[in-house]
Coordinates of C-alpha atoms in Angstrom, one line a residue:
Chain A
M137 CA -15.4 1.8 15.4
A138 CA -17.2 4.1 17.9
D139 CA -14.8 7.0 17.6
A140 CA -15.4 9.9 20.0
P141 CA -15.8 13.2 18.2
A142 CA -12.4 14.3 19.6
G143 CA -10.8 11.2 18.1
V144 CA -12.3 12.0 14.7
L145 CA -11.1 15.6 14.9
R146 CA -7.6 14.4 15.9
R147 CA -7.5 12.0 13.0
A148 CA -8.7 14.7 10.6
G149 CA -5.9 17.0 11.9
E150 CA -3.4 14.2 11.3
G151 CA -4.8 13.6 7.9
V152 CA -4.5 17.3 6.9
H153 CA -1.0 17.5 8.3
A154 CA 0.1 14.4 6.4
Y155 CA -1.7 15.7 3.2
G156 CA 0.3 18.9 3.6
L157 CA 3.6 17.1 4.0
I158 CA 3.1 15.0 0.9
V159 CA 1.7 17.8 -1.2
G160 CA 4.6 20.0 -0.2
M161 CA 7.1 17.4 -1.3
W162 CA 5.4 17.0 -4.7
V163 CA 5.3 20.7 -5.2
R164 CA 9.0 21.0 -4.4
S165 CA 9.9 18.2 -6.8
T166 CA 7.6 19.7 -9.5
M167 CA 9.4 23.0 -9.1
A168 CA 12.7 21.3 -9.8
Y169 CA 11.6 21.4 -13.4
R170 CA 10.1 24.8 -13.6
T171 CA 9.9 25.1 -17.4
S172 CA 8.1 21.8 -17.6
F173 CA 5.7 22.9 -15.0
V174 CA 4.9 26.2 -16.7
M175 CA 4.3 24.4 -20.0
M176 CA 2.0 21.8 -18.4
A177 CA 0.0 24.4 -16.5
L178 CA -0.4 26.5 -19.7
G179 CA -1.5 23.4 -21.5
N180 CA -4.0 22.6 -18.9
F181 CA -5.3 26.2 -19.0
A182 CA -5.5 26.2 -22.8
A183 CA -7.3 22.8 -23.0
T184 CA -10.0 23.9 -20.6
A185 CA -10.2 27.4 -22.1
L186 CA -10.9 26.0 -25.6
D187 CA -14.0 24.5 -24.1
F188 CA -15.5 27.8 -23.4
V189 CA -14.5 29.2 -26.8
G190 CA -16.9 26.6 -28.2
I191 CA -19.7 28.0 -26.2
A192 CA -18.8 31.6 -27.1
I193 CA -18.8 30.6 -30.8
M194 CA -22.3 29.1 -30.3
F195 CA -23.4 32.5 -29.1
T196 CA -22.4 34.2 -32.4
H197 CA -25.3 32.4 -34.0
T198 CA -27.8 32.8 -31.2
D199 CA -28.5 35.4 -28.5
T200 CA -29.7 33.0 -25.8
L201 CA -29.2 29.4 -24.9
G202 CA -32.2 27.9 -23.1
G203 CA -33.2 31.5 -22.3
F204 CA -29.7 32.4 -20.9
T205 CA -27.4 35.1 -22.3
L206 CA -23.7 34.6 -22.8
P207 CA -22.6 36.3 -19.5
E208 CA -25.2 34.2 -17.7
V209 CA -23.9 31.0 -19.2
A210 CA -20.4 32.2 -18.4
L211 CA -21.4 32.5 -14.7
L212 CA -22.5 28.9 -14.7
Y213 CA -19.3 27.9 -16.6
G214 CA -17.0 29.9 -14.4
T215 CA -18.4 28.7 -11.1
T216 CA -18.5 25.0 -12.0
S217 CA -15.0 25.3 -13.6
T218 CA -13.6 26.9 -10.5
S219 CA -15.3 24.5 -8.1
F220 CA -14.3 21.4 -10.0
G221 CA -10.9 22.8 -10.6
L222 CA -10.3 23.2 -6.9
A223 CA -11.6 19.7 -6.1
D224 CA -9.5 18.2 -9.0
L225 CA -6.4 20.0 -7.8
A226 CA -6.8 18.8 -4.3
L227 CA -8.1 15.2 -4.9
G228 CA -7.9 14.5 -8.6
T229 CA -5.2 11.8 -8.3
M230 CA -7.4 9.7 -6.1
D231 CA -8.5 7.6 -9.0
R232 CA -5.3 5.6 -8.7
V233 CA -6.8 3.6 -5.8
G234 CA -8.0 0.8 -8.1
R235 CA -4.5 0.4 -9.6
R236 CA -3.0 0.5 -6.1
V237 CA -5.3 -2.3 -5.0
R238 CA -4.4 -4.3 -8.1
D239 CA -0.6 -4.0 -7.9
G240 CA -0.5 -4.3 -4.1
T241 CA 1.0 -0.9 -3.3
M242 CA -2.1 -0.1 -1.2
D243 CA -0.4 -2.3 1.5
T244 CA 2.5 0.0 1.7
L245 CA 0.2 2.9 2.6
L246 CA -1.4 0.9 5.3
V247 CA 1.9 0.4 7.3
R248 CA 2.5 4.2 7.6
P249 CA 1.4 6.0 10.7
V250 CA -0.9 8.5 8.9
P251 CA -4.4 8.2 7.5
V252 CA -4.6 6.3 4.2
L253 CA -7.1 8.8 2.7
A254 CA -4.6 11.6 3.1
Q255 CA -1.8 9.6 1.5
V256 CA -4.0 8.6 -1.5
A257 CA -5.3 12.1 -1.9
A258 CA -1.9 13.7 -1.9
D259 CA -0.2 11.1 -4.0
R260 CA 1.3 12.6 -7.2
F261 CA -0.2 16.0 -6.4
A262 CA -0.2 17.9 -9.7
L263 CA 0.1 21.6 -9.4
R264 CA -0.4 22.0 -13.1
R265 CA -4.1 21.5 -12.4
L266 CA -4.1 25.1 -11.3
G267 CA -4.5 25.7 -15.0
R268 CA -8.2 24.8 -14.8
V269 CA -8.8 26.8 -11.7
S270 CA -7.2 29.9 -13.1
Q271 CA -9.3 29.6 -16.3
G272 CA -12.4 29.3 -14.2
V273 CA -11.4 32.3 -12.0
L274 CA -10.6 34.5 -15.0
L275 CA -13.8 33.7 -16.7
L276 CA -15.7 34.4 -13.5
A277 CA -14.0 37.8 -13.2
W278 CA -15.1 38.7 -16.7
T279 CA -18.6 37.5 -16.0
L280 CA -19.0 39.6 -12.9
Y281 CA -17.8 42.6 -14.9
R282 CA -20.3 41.9 -17.7
L283 CA -23.2 40.5 -15.8
D284 CA -26.2 42.8 -15.5
V285 CA -27.7 41.7 -12.2
H286 CA -28.7 43.6 -9.1
W287 CA -26.2 42.5 -6.4
T288 CA -27.5 42.3 -2.8
P289 CA -25.5 41.4 0.3
V290 CA -27.2 38.0 0.2
T291 CA -26.2 37.2 -3.4
L292 CA -22.7 38.6 -2.8
L293 CA -22.3 36.1 0.1
L294 CA -23.9 33.4 -2.0
L295 CA -21.1 33.5 -4.6
P296 CA -18.1 32.4 -2.5
L297 CA -20.4 30.0 -0.5
M298 CA -21.4 28.4 -3.8
L299 CA -17.8 28.0 -5.0
I300 CA -16.6 26.4 -1.8
S301 CA -19.7 24.1 -1.4
G302 CA -19.3 23.2 -5.1
A303 CA -15.6 22.2 -4.6
V304 CA -16.5 20.2 -1.5
I305 CA -19.3 18.4 -3.3
F306 CA -17.0 17.4 -6.2
G307 CA -14.4 16.4 -3.6
A308 CA -16.9 14.1 -2.0
V309 CA -17.6 12.6 -5.4
F310 CA -13.9 12.0 -5.9
V311 CA -13.6 10.3 -2.5
A312 CA -16.7 8.2 -3.0
G313 CA -15.5 7.2 -6.4
A314 CA -12.1 6.1 -5.0
A315 CA -13.9 4.2 -2.2
F316 CA -15.9 2.3 -4.8
Q317 CA -12.6 1.3 -6.5
F318 CA -11.8 -0.9 -3.5
R319 CA -14.6 -3.1 -4.8
A320 CA -14.5 -2.6 -8.5
Q321 CA -10.9 -1.8 -9.5
D322 CA -11.8 -0.4 -12.9
A323 CA -14.5 1.9 -11.7
S324 CA -12.7 5.1 -12.4
E325 CA -14.8 5.6 -15.6
V326 CA -18.0 5.5 -13.6
Q327 CA -16.5 8.2 -11.4
N328 CA -15.5 10.2 -14.5
A329 CA -19.1 10.2 -15.6
F330 CA -20.0 12.1 -12.4
T331 CA -17.0 14.4 -12.2
Y332 CA -16.0 15.3 -15.8
G333 CA -19.5 14.5 -17.1
G334 CA -21.1 16.5 -14.2
T335 CA -19.0 19.6 -14.9
T336 CA -19.8 19.6 -18.6
M337 CA -23.5 19.5 -17.7
L338 CA -23.3 22.2 -15.1
Q339 CA -21.7 24.5 -17.6
Y340 CA -25.0 24.8 -19.4
P341 CA -28.3 26.2 -18.1
P342 CA -30.6 23.6 -16.6
T343 CA -33.3 24.7 -19.0
V344 CA -31.6 23.0 -21.9
F345 CA -31.8 19.6 -20.2
A346 CA -34.8 17.3 -19.7
T347 CA -36.5 17.7 -16.4
E348 CA -35.8 14.1 -15.4
L349 CA -32.1 14.7 -15.7
V350 CA -32.3 17.9 -13.7
R351 CA -34.2 16.1 -11.1
G352 CA -31.6 13.3 -11.0
V353 CA -28.7 15.7 -10.4
T354 CA -30.7 17.5 -7.7
F355 CA -31.9 14.6 -5.7
V356 CA -29.7 11.6 -6.6
V357 CA -26.3 12.9 -7.2
P358 CA -26.7 16.5 -5.8
L359 CA -24.6 18.2 -8.4
A360 CA -27.3 20.8 -9.0
F361 CA -26.2 22.3 -5.6
V362 CA -22.7 22.9 -7.0
N363 CA -23.9 26.0 -9.0
W364 CA -27.3 25.7 -10.7
L365 CA -29.5 26.4 -7.7
P366 CA -27.5 29.2 -6.1
A367 CA -26.5 30.7 -9.4
L368 CA -30.2 30.9 -10.5
R369 CA -30.8 32.9 -7.3
I370 CA -28.0 35.3 -8.2
L371 CA -29.4 35.7 -11.7
G372 CA -32.9 36.2 -10.3
R373 CA -34.4 33.2 -12.1
D374 CA -36.7 30.4 -11.0
D375 CA -35.4 26.8 -11.1
P376 CA -37.1 24.5 -13.6
L377 CA -38.2 22.2 -10.8
G378 CA -40.0 24.9 -8.9
L379 CA -38.3 24.1 -5.6
P380 CA -38.9 26.3 -2.5
G381 CA -36.6 29.3 -2.3
W382 CA -34.5 28.2 0.6
V383 CA -33.1 25.4 -1.4
D384 CA -30.9 27.9 -3.2
F385 CA -29.0 28.4 0.1
A386 CA -28.8 24.7 0.9
S387 CA -25.5 24.0 -0.9
P388 CA -23.2 24.1 2.3
L389 CA -25.6 21.7 4.0
V390 CA -25.6 19.4 1.0
A391 CA -21.8 19.6 0.9
L392 CA -21.6 18.5 4.5
V393 CA -23.9 15.6 4.0
C394 CA -21.9 14.6 0.9
C395 CA -18.7 14.7 3.0
A396 CA -20.2 12.5 5.7
L397 CA -21.5 10.0 3.1
A398 CA -18.2 9.9 1.2
G399 CA -16.3 9.5 4.5
A400 CA -18.5 6.5 5.4
A401 CA -18.0 5.0 1.9
W402 CA -14.3 5.4 2.2
R403 CA -14.2 3.7 5.6
A404 CA -16.4 0.9 4.3
G405 CA -14.1 0.5 1.3
L406 CA -11.0 0.4 3.4
R407 CA -12.6 -2.0 5.9
G408 CA -13.6 -4.3 3.1
Y409 CA -10.1 -4.2 1.7
R410 CA -8.6 -5.1 5.1
S411 CA -10.8 -8.1 5.5
T412 CA -10.3 -9.5 2.0
G413 CA -7.0 -8.2 0.8
S414 CA -6.3 -7.7 -2.9
Chain B
M269 CA 14.0 -0.1 25.5
A270 CA 11.6 0.8 28.3
D271 CA 8.0 1.0 27.3
G272 CA 4.8 0.9 29.2
E273 CA 2.7 -0.9 26.6
G274 CA 3.7 -4.5 26.4
Q275 CA 2.8 -6.3 29.6
G276 CA 3.6 -9.7 28.1
T277 CA 7.0 -8.7 26.7
V278 CA 8.8 -11.2 28.9
D279 CA 7.6 -14.3 27.0
G280 CA 6.3 -12.7 23.9
F281 CA 6.9 -9.5 22.1
I282 CA 4.9 -10.8 19.2
E283 CA 2.1 -13.1 20.3
L284 CA -0.3 -15.2 18.2
D285 CA -2.9 -17.4 19.6
G286 CA -4.9 -19.5 17.1
V287 CA -4.9 -16.8 14.5
E288 CA -7.0 -17.5 11.4
K289 CA -7.6 -15.7 8.2
V290 CA -10.4 -17.0 5.9
F291 CA -11.0 -15.5 2.5
D292 CA -14.2 -15.7 0.6
V293 CA -13.1 -16.3 -3.0
R294 CA -15.5 -15.9 -5.8
R295 CA -14.7 -17.7 -9.0
K296 CA -16.3 -17.4 -12.4
A297 CA -18.1 -20.6 -13.2
G298 CA -19.7 -19.9 -16.6
F299 CA -21.6 -16.9 -17.8
L300 CA -22.6 -14.7 -14.8
R301 CA -22.5 -17.6 -12.5
R302 CA -20.1 -17.3 -9.6
E303 CA -19.0 -20.0 -7.3
R304 CA -18.1 -19.0 -3.8
H305 CA -15.8 -20.9 -1.6
R306 CA -13.8 -20.3 1.5
V307 CA -10.0 -20.4 1.6
R308 CA -8.3 -20.8 5.0
A309 CA -5.1 -18.9 4.2
V310 CA -4.0 -19.0 7.8
D311 CA -5.6 -21.8 9.8
G312 CA -5.0 -21.4 13.5
I313 CA -1.4 -20.3 14.0
S314 CA 0.1 -19.8 17.5
F315 CA 3.6 -18.6 18.3
R316 CA 5.5 -16.2 20.4
V317 CA 8.6 -14.2 19.5
P318 CA 10.5 -12.6 22.4
R319 CA 12.0 -9.2 22.0
G320 CA 15.3 -9.1 20.1
E321 CA 14.9 -12.5 18.4
M322 CA 15.5 -13.0 14.7
V323 CA 13.1 -15.5 13.3
G324 CA 12.8 -17.0 9.8
Y325 CA 9.3 -17.7 8.5
I326 CA 9.3 -20.1 5.6
G327 CA 6.9 -22.1 3.5
P328 CA 6.0 -22.7 -0.1
N329 CA 4.1 -20.2 -2.2
G330 CA 0.6 -19.7 -1.0
A331 CA 1.3 -21.2 2.4
G332 CA 0.1 -18.1 4.3
K333 CA 3.4 -16.3 5.0
S334 CA 2.5 -12.9 3.5
T335 CA -1.0 -13.1 5.0
T336 CA 0.6 -13.6 8.4
I337 CA 2.8 -10.6 7.9
K338 CA -0.2 -8.5 6.7
M339 CA -2.0 -9.4 9.9
L340 CA 1.0 -8.6 12.1
T341 CA 1.2 -5.2 10.5
G342 CA -2.5 -4.5 10.7
I343 CA -3.1 -4.4 6.9
L344 CA -5.4 -7.4 7.2
V345 CA -7.9 -8.0 10.0
P346 CA -7.7 -11.6 11.3
S347 CA -10.9 -13.7 11.0
G348 CA -10.2 -15.4 14.4
G349 CA -7.7 -15.8 17.2
R350 CA -5.7 -13.3 19.2
L351 CA -2.8 -11.3 17.9
R352 CA -0.6 -8.8 19.8
V353 CA 2.6 -6.9 18.8
A354 CA 4.2 -5.0 21.6
G355 CA 0.9 -5.3 23.5
I356 CA -1.0 -3.6 20.6
D357 CA -3.8 -5.2 18.6
P358 CA -2.6 -4.4 15.0
A359 CA -6.1 -4.6 13.5
R360 CA -7.5 -2.0 16.0
D361 CA -4.5 0.3 16.4
R362 CA -2.8 0.1 13.1
T363 CA -1.5 3.7 12.9
R364 CA -0.3 3.7 16.5
L365 CA 1.6 0.4 15.9
A366 CA 3.0 1.8 12.6
R367 CA 5.3 4.1 14.5
R368 CA 6.9 1.2 16.2
I369 CA 7.4 -1.3 13.4
G370 CA 9.3 -1.3 10.1
V371 CA 8.1 -3.2 7.1
V372 CA 10.0 -4.1 3.9
F373 CA 8.1 -5.8 1.1
G374 CA 10.6 -7.4 -1.2
Q375 CA 8.4 -7.1 -4.3
R376 CA 7.1 -3.6 -3.9
T377 CA 8.7 -0.5 -2.6
T378 CA 7.4 1.7 0.2
L379 CA 9.3 4.6 -1.3
W380 CA 7.9 7.2 -3.6
W381 CA 8.6 6.0 -7.0
D382 CA 9.3 9.3 -8.7
L383 CA 11.3 10.9 -6.0
P384 CA 15.0 10.7 -5.1
L385 CA 15.8 8.6 -2.0
R386 CA 16.7 11.7 -0.1
D387 CA 13.2 13.2 -0.5
S388 CA 11.5 10.0 0.4
Y389 CA 13.6 9.8 3.6
G390 CA 12.8 13.4 4.4
L391 CA 9.1 12.7 4.1
V392 CA 9.5 9.6 6.3
R393 CA 11.2 11.8 8.9
R394 CA 8.2 14.2 9.0
M395 CA 5.6 11.5 8.9
Y396 CA 7.0 9.6 11.8
R397 CA 8.1 12.8 13.5
I398 CA 11.6 11.6 14.0
P399 CA 13.8 14.0 16.1
D400 CA 16.4 15.7 13.9
A401 CA 19.5 14.4 15.7
R402 CA 18.3 10.8 15.7
Y403 CA 17.2 11.0 12.1
R404 CA 20.6 12.3 11.0
A405 CA 22.4 9.6 13.0
N406 CA 20.2 6.8 11.6
L407 CA 20.4 8.0 8.1
E408 CA 24.2 8.4 8.2
R409 CA 24.5 4.9 9.6
C410 CA 22.3 3.3 7.0
V411 CA 24.0 5.2 4.2
E412 CA 27.3 4.0 5.3
L413 CA 26.4 0.4 6.0
L414 CA 24.1 -0.1 3.0
D415 CA 26.3 1.9 0.6
L416 CA 23.7 4.4 -0.3
G417 CA 25.9 7.5 -0.6
D418 CA 25.8 7.7 -4.4
L419 CA 22.2 6.8 -4.7
L420 CA 20.5 9.5 -2.5
D421 CA 19.8 11.9 -5.3
V422 CA 18.6 9.2 -7.8
P423 CA 14.8 8.8 -8.3
V424 CA 13.7 5.5 -6.9
R425 CA 12.4 4.3 -10.3
Q426 CA 16.0 4.5 -11.7
L427 CA 17.5 2.3 -9.0
S428 CA 18.3 -1.4 -9.6
L429 CA 16.5 -4.0 -7.6
G430 CA 19.3 -4.4 -5.2
Q431 CA 19.8 -0.7 -4.7
R432 CA 16.1 -0.2 -4.2
M433 CA 15.9 -2.9 -1.7
R434 CA 18.7 -1.4 0.3
G435 CA 17.0 2.0 0.0
D436 CA 13.8 0.4 1.3
I437 CA 15.5 -1.3 4.3
A438 CA 17.0 2.0 5.3
A439 CA 13.6 3.7 5.0
A440 CA 12.1 1.1 7.3
L441 CA 14.7 1.7 10.0
L442 CA 14.9 5.5 10.2
H443 CA 12.4 5.7 13.0
D444 CA 14.1 3.1 15.1
P445 CA 11.4 0.4 14.9
E446 CA 11.2 -2.2 17.6
V447 CA 10.2 -4.9 15.1
L448 CA 11.3 -5.3 11.5
Y449 CA 9.2 -7.4 9.2
L450 CA 10.9 -8.4 5.9
D451 CA 8.8 -10.1 3.3
E452 CA 11.3 -11.7 0.9
P453 CA 14.1 -9.2 1.4
T454 CA 16.6 -10.9 -0.8
I455 CA 14.4 -12.0 -3.7
G456 CA 16.0 -11.3 -7.0
L457 CA 19.2 -9.8 -5.6
D458 CA 22.7 -10.7 -6.7
V459 CA 25.1 -12.4 -4.5
V460 CA 26.9 -9.2 -3.4
S461 CA 23.7 -7.4 -2.6
K462 CA 22.4 -10.4 -0.7
A463 CA 25.5 -10.6 1.5
K464 CA 25.3 -6.8 2.2
V465 CA 21.7 -7.0 3.2
R466 CA 22.3 -10.0 5.5
E467 CA 25.3 -8.4 7.1
F468 CA 23.3 -5.2 7.8
L469 CA 20.4 -7.1 9.2
R470 CA 22.7 -9.0 11.6
D471 CA 24.1 -5.7 12.7
V472 CA 20.8 -4.1 13.4
N473 CA 19.6 -7.1 15.3
A474 CA 22.8 -7.3 17.4
E475 CA 23.3 -3.6 18.1
R476 CA 19.7 -2.3 18.4
G477 CA 18.1 -5.4 19.7
T478 CA 15.5 -5.0 16.9
T479 CA 13.2 -8.0 16.7
V480 CA 13.3 -9.3 13.1
L481 CA 10.8 -11.6 11.4
L482 CA 11.6 -12.5 7.8
T483 CA 10.0 -14.6 5.2
T484 CA 12.2 -16.0 2.4
H485 CA 12.6 -18.6 -0.2
D486 CA 16.4 -18.4 0.1
L487 CA 17.3 -20.8 2.9
T488 CA 20.8 -19.3 3.0
D489 CA 19.1 -16.2 4.6
I490 CA 17.8 -18.4 7.3
E491 CA 21.1 -20.4 7.8
Q492 CA 23.1 -17.2 8.1
L493 CA 20.7 -15.1 10.1
C494 CA 18.2 -17.0 12.2
K495 CA 18.6 -19.4 15.1
R496 CA 14.9 -20.1 15.0
V497 CA 12.8 -21.0 12.1
M498 CA 9.1 -21.5 11.6
V499 CA 7.8 -23.5 8.7
I500 CA 4.2 -22.9 7.5
D501 CA 2.3 -25.0 5.1
H502 CA -1.3 -24.8 4.1
G503 CA -1.9 -22.1 6.7
R504 CA -0.6 -24.2 9.6
L505 CA 2.6 -24.1 11.5
V506 CA 4.4 -27.4 10.8
Y507 CA 7.7 -26.7 12.5
D508 CA 8.9 -24.2 15.1
G509 CA 12.4 -24.5 16.5
G510 CA 16.1 -24.5 15.8
L511 CA 17.5 -25.0 12.3
D512 CA 19.1 -28.3 13.5
G513 CA 15.9 -29.7 14.8
L514 CA 14.5 -29.5 11.3
H515 CA 16.7 -32.5 10.4
A516 CA 15.2 -34.7 13.1
V517 CA 11.6 -33.7 12.2
G518 CA 12.2 -33.9 8.5
G519 CA 13.8 -37.4 8.8
S520 CA 16.8 -36.2 6.9
E521 CA 19.8 -38.3 6.4
R522 CA 23.5 -37.8 6.3
V523 CA 25.6 -39.6 3.7
L524 CA 28.9 -41.5 4.4
V525 CA 31.0 -41.6 1.2
I526 CA 33.6 -44.4 1.3
D527 CA 36.4 -45.3 -1.0
L528 CA 37.2 -49.0 -1.0
E529 CA 40.3 -50.7 -2.3
R530 CA 38.4 -52.3 -5.1
E531 CA 34.9 -52.6 -6.5
L532 CA 32.6 -54.5 -4.2
P533 CA 28.9 -55.3 -4.1
P534 CA 26.8 -52.7 -2.2
I535 CA 27.5 -52.8 1.5
T536 CA 24.4 -54.0 3.3
D537 CA 25.8 -55.5 6.5
V538 CA 26.3 -52.3 8.5
P539 CA 23.4 -51.7 10.9
G540 CA 21.7 -48.3 10.6
A541 CA 23.1 -47.6 7.2
R542 CA 21.9 -48.4 3.7
P543 CA 23.7 -48.1 0.4
V544 CA 22.2 -45.5 -1.9
K545 CA 24.7 -45.4 -4.7
V546 CA 27.7 -47.4 -6.0
E547 CA 30.2 -46.1 -8.5
G548 CA 33.2 -48.4 -9.0
P549 CA 35.1 -48.6 -5.7
R550 CA 33.2 -45.6 -4.2
Q551 CA 29.9 -46.2 -2.3
W552 CA 27.4 -43.9 -0.6
L553 CA 25.8 -45.0 2.6
A554 CA 22.9 -43.0 4.0
F555 CA 22.1 -43.0 7.8
A556 CA 19.8 -40.9 10.0
A557 CA 21.1 -37.4 10.6
T558 CA 20.4 -37.7 14.3
Q559 CA 22.7 -40.8 14.6
S560 CA 26.5 -40.6 15.2
A561 CA 28.7 -41.4 12.3
A562 CA 31.4 -43.1 14.4
P563 CA 29.9 -46.6 15.0
I564 CA 29.0 -46.8 11.3
V565 CA 32.6 -45.8 10.2
A566 CA 34.0 -48.4 12.7
A567 CA 31.7 -51.1 11.4
V568 CA 32.6 -50.4 7.7
A569 CA 36.3 -50.3 8.5
A570 CA 36.1 -53.6 10.5
R571 CA 34.5 -55.5 7.6
H572 CA 35.8 -53.9 4.4
P573 CA 39.1 -52.6 2.9
L574 CA 38.5 -48.9 3.6
V575 CA 40.8 -46.4 1.9
D576 CA 39.2 -43.0 2.5
L577 CA 35.9 -41.5 3.7
S578 CA 33.9 -38.3 4.1
V579 CA 30.6 -37.3 5.6
R580 CA 28.1 -35.1 3.8
E581 CA 25.7 -33.0 5.8
P582 CA 22.0 -33.0 4.7
D583 CA 20.9 -30.1 2.6
I584 CA 18.4 -28.0 4.4
E585 CA 16.6 -27.3 1.2
E586 CA 16.0 -31.0 0.6
V587 CA 14.8 -31.4 4.2
I588 CA 12.2 -28.8 3.8
A589 CA 11.2 -30.0 0.3
K590 CA 10.8 -33.4 1.9
M591 CA 8.6 -32.0 4.7
Y592 CA 6.2 -30.4 2.2
A593 CA 6.1 -33.6 0.2
D594 CA 5.4 -35.7 3.3
R595 CA 2.6 -33.4 4.3
K596 CA 1.1 -33.6 0.8
A597 CA 1.2 -37.4 0.9
L598 CA -0.9 -37.4 4.1

């Protein structure tokens, strides 16, 4: 198992190539039913947009939520929605691993000459999930127009960095969750608690939650790095845990560590499967 | 056919030496209590298959057939022993080996369920990086011989079992694999589909020199396709050889059916034969399948008023059933 770095890179390249192939095919087959696709994407968009309408209605009764104004909450909402949407678009169908192990179709992926992770990730790629991403992006655009903050080059750079790191962190959670399904085939609900549950949480200011919970998503499952910590820097606020300032910029590093851990979990899961079977 | 990999291709393209697979099975034994016990699914199997051979791999359910196939393809990692396919260790180099083997699982498809066959094949072409000309030639050939022409644009989920199986076999052969593993390729197929699949496999083996290893419950598959058969039971190889040899090992018997001029008591005075059934003037005499029928016929004709006779060959199915039963009795 001692792969040289070059070998790991080559495998990663093969994986991305295979992922692209399978995704391309799914997109083409989706586009065969264009109307159906447009309806599904609009539905996806509307379902997620209604979520924010709820928050907006809340603000008709109050000016601030946990000390945050509507545009400020919208920044949190828009960033987490975009990040999660991107991860969900790319890897959202990975929660079928458990079913594949149960019905034995995992074996059919193992006899193909491309990485299993890429095949599982690209399986049934659903372009309609663009609905969530576009909703996040639109909201983000509105927020940036309405938000009354002093932009510096640093905070301007922090915004795209936050979105990408956030997507990668969520992606790692998807992979780790899928890896766990090798062991416990019905574990997709546990994963949903972190992904869907996590986004819902990150849509609100950290100040409305108990400190223990904020601490948990900072140090245990590092979801706070998706948007809370960098967004607070952009908004010029202190985080409720009083962490040192550089932590606001640690998201890319946290994302990398998450990737490494998720990758290790995936390999362990697959190795376990190959020694025990279904 | 030239390849630099397999040094041992002369005597074995597929080589197994004492291969084992042990599973740890946990079973519920009351509330929260779990009992662990070990199951030896494959218990020290050794065999060699030379390039271009077509071998049948049979055994009762749970004998370890599928586990063996899974180890040969690299899906499962063996617990012990040595295993090589084309000189490659499947457990270590699974993806590299994958380009050189084709696998068909009878019970589950390797195709993409929601896509038409044509799209699945296109994806296979890109995944295996099959050169265009070769891909087109192979596809054309499979479409013709497996009768897939009308099915190419039908999503896999709408295909019947027989159609899907043919589609799967084609998919496994597009990249010109050197070995083809088939796990129950004719299970659930109707007579026509079975015949078509068998004919195609025979062609592939004869023309391409593709090594074929197939597991099956249908012994007709073996009789029509394989000169060599391996029988596995309880994770051990209990027979490896020609189909004919099974009779000797299985202690099977041929039956001489004789019609006499009139009803007689059971004939017991012919050495090597024993009466198994009497029905009016007709009697059934069983004798070892390895023995010649001539002296028995001569002895019967010399002592009794013989009108007509015929010899029944032993049923291979019965032979194997008897082998399993004998082993169980041990």
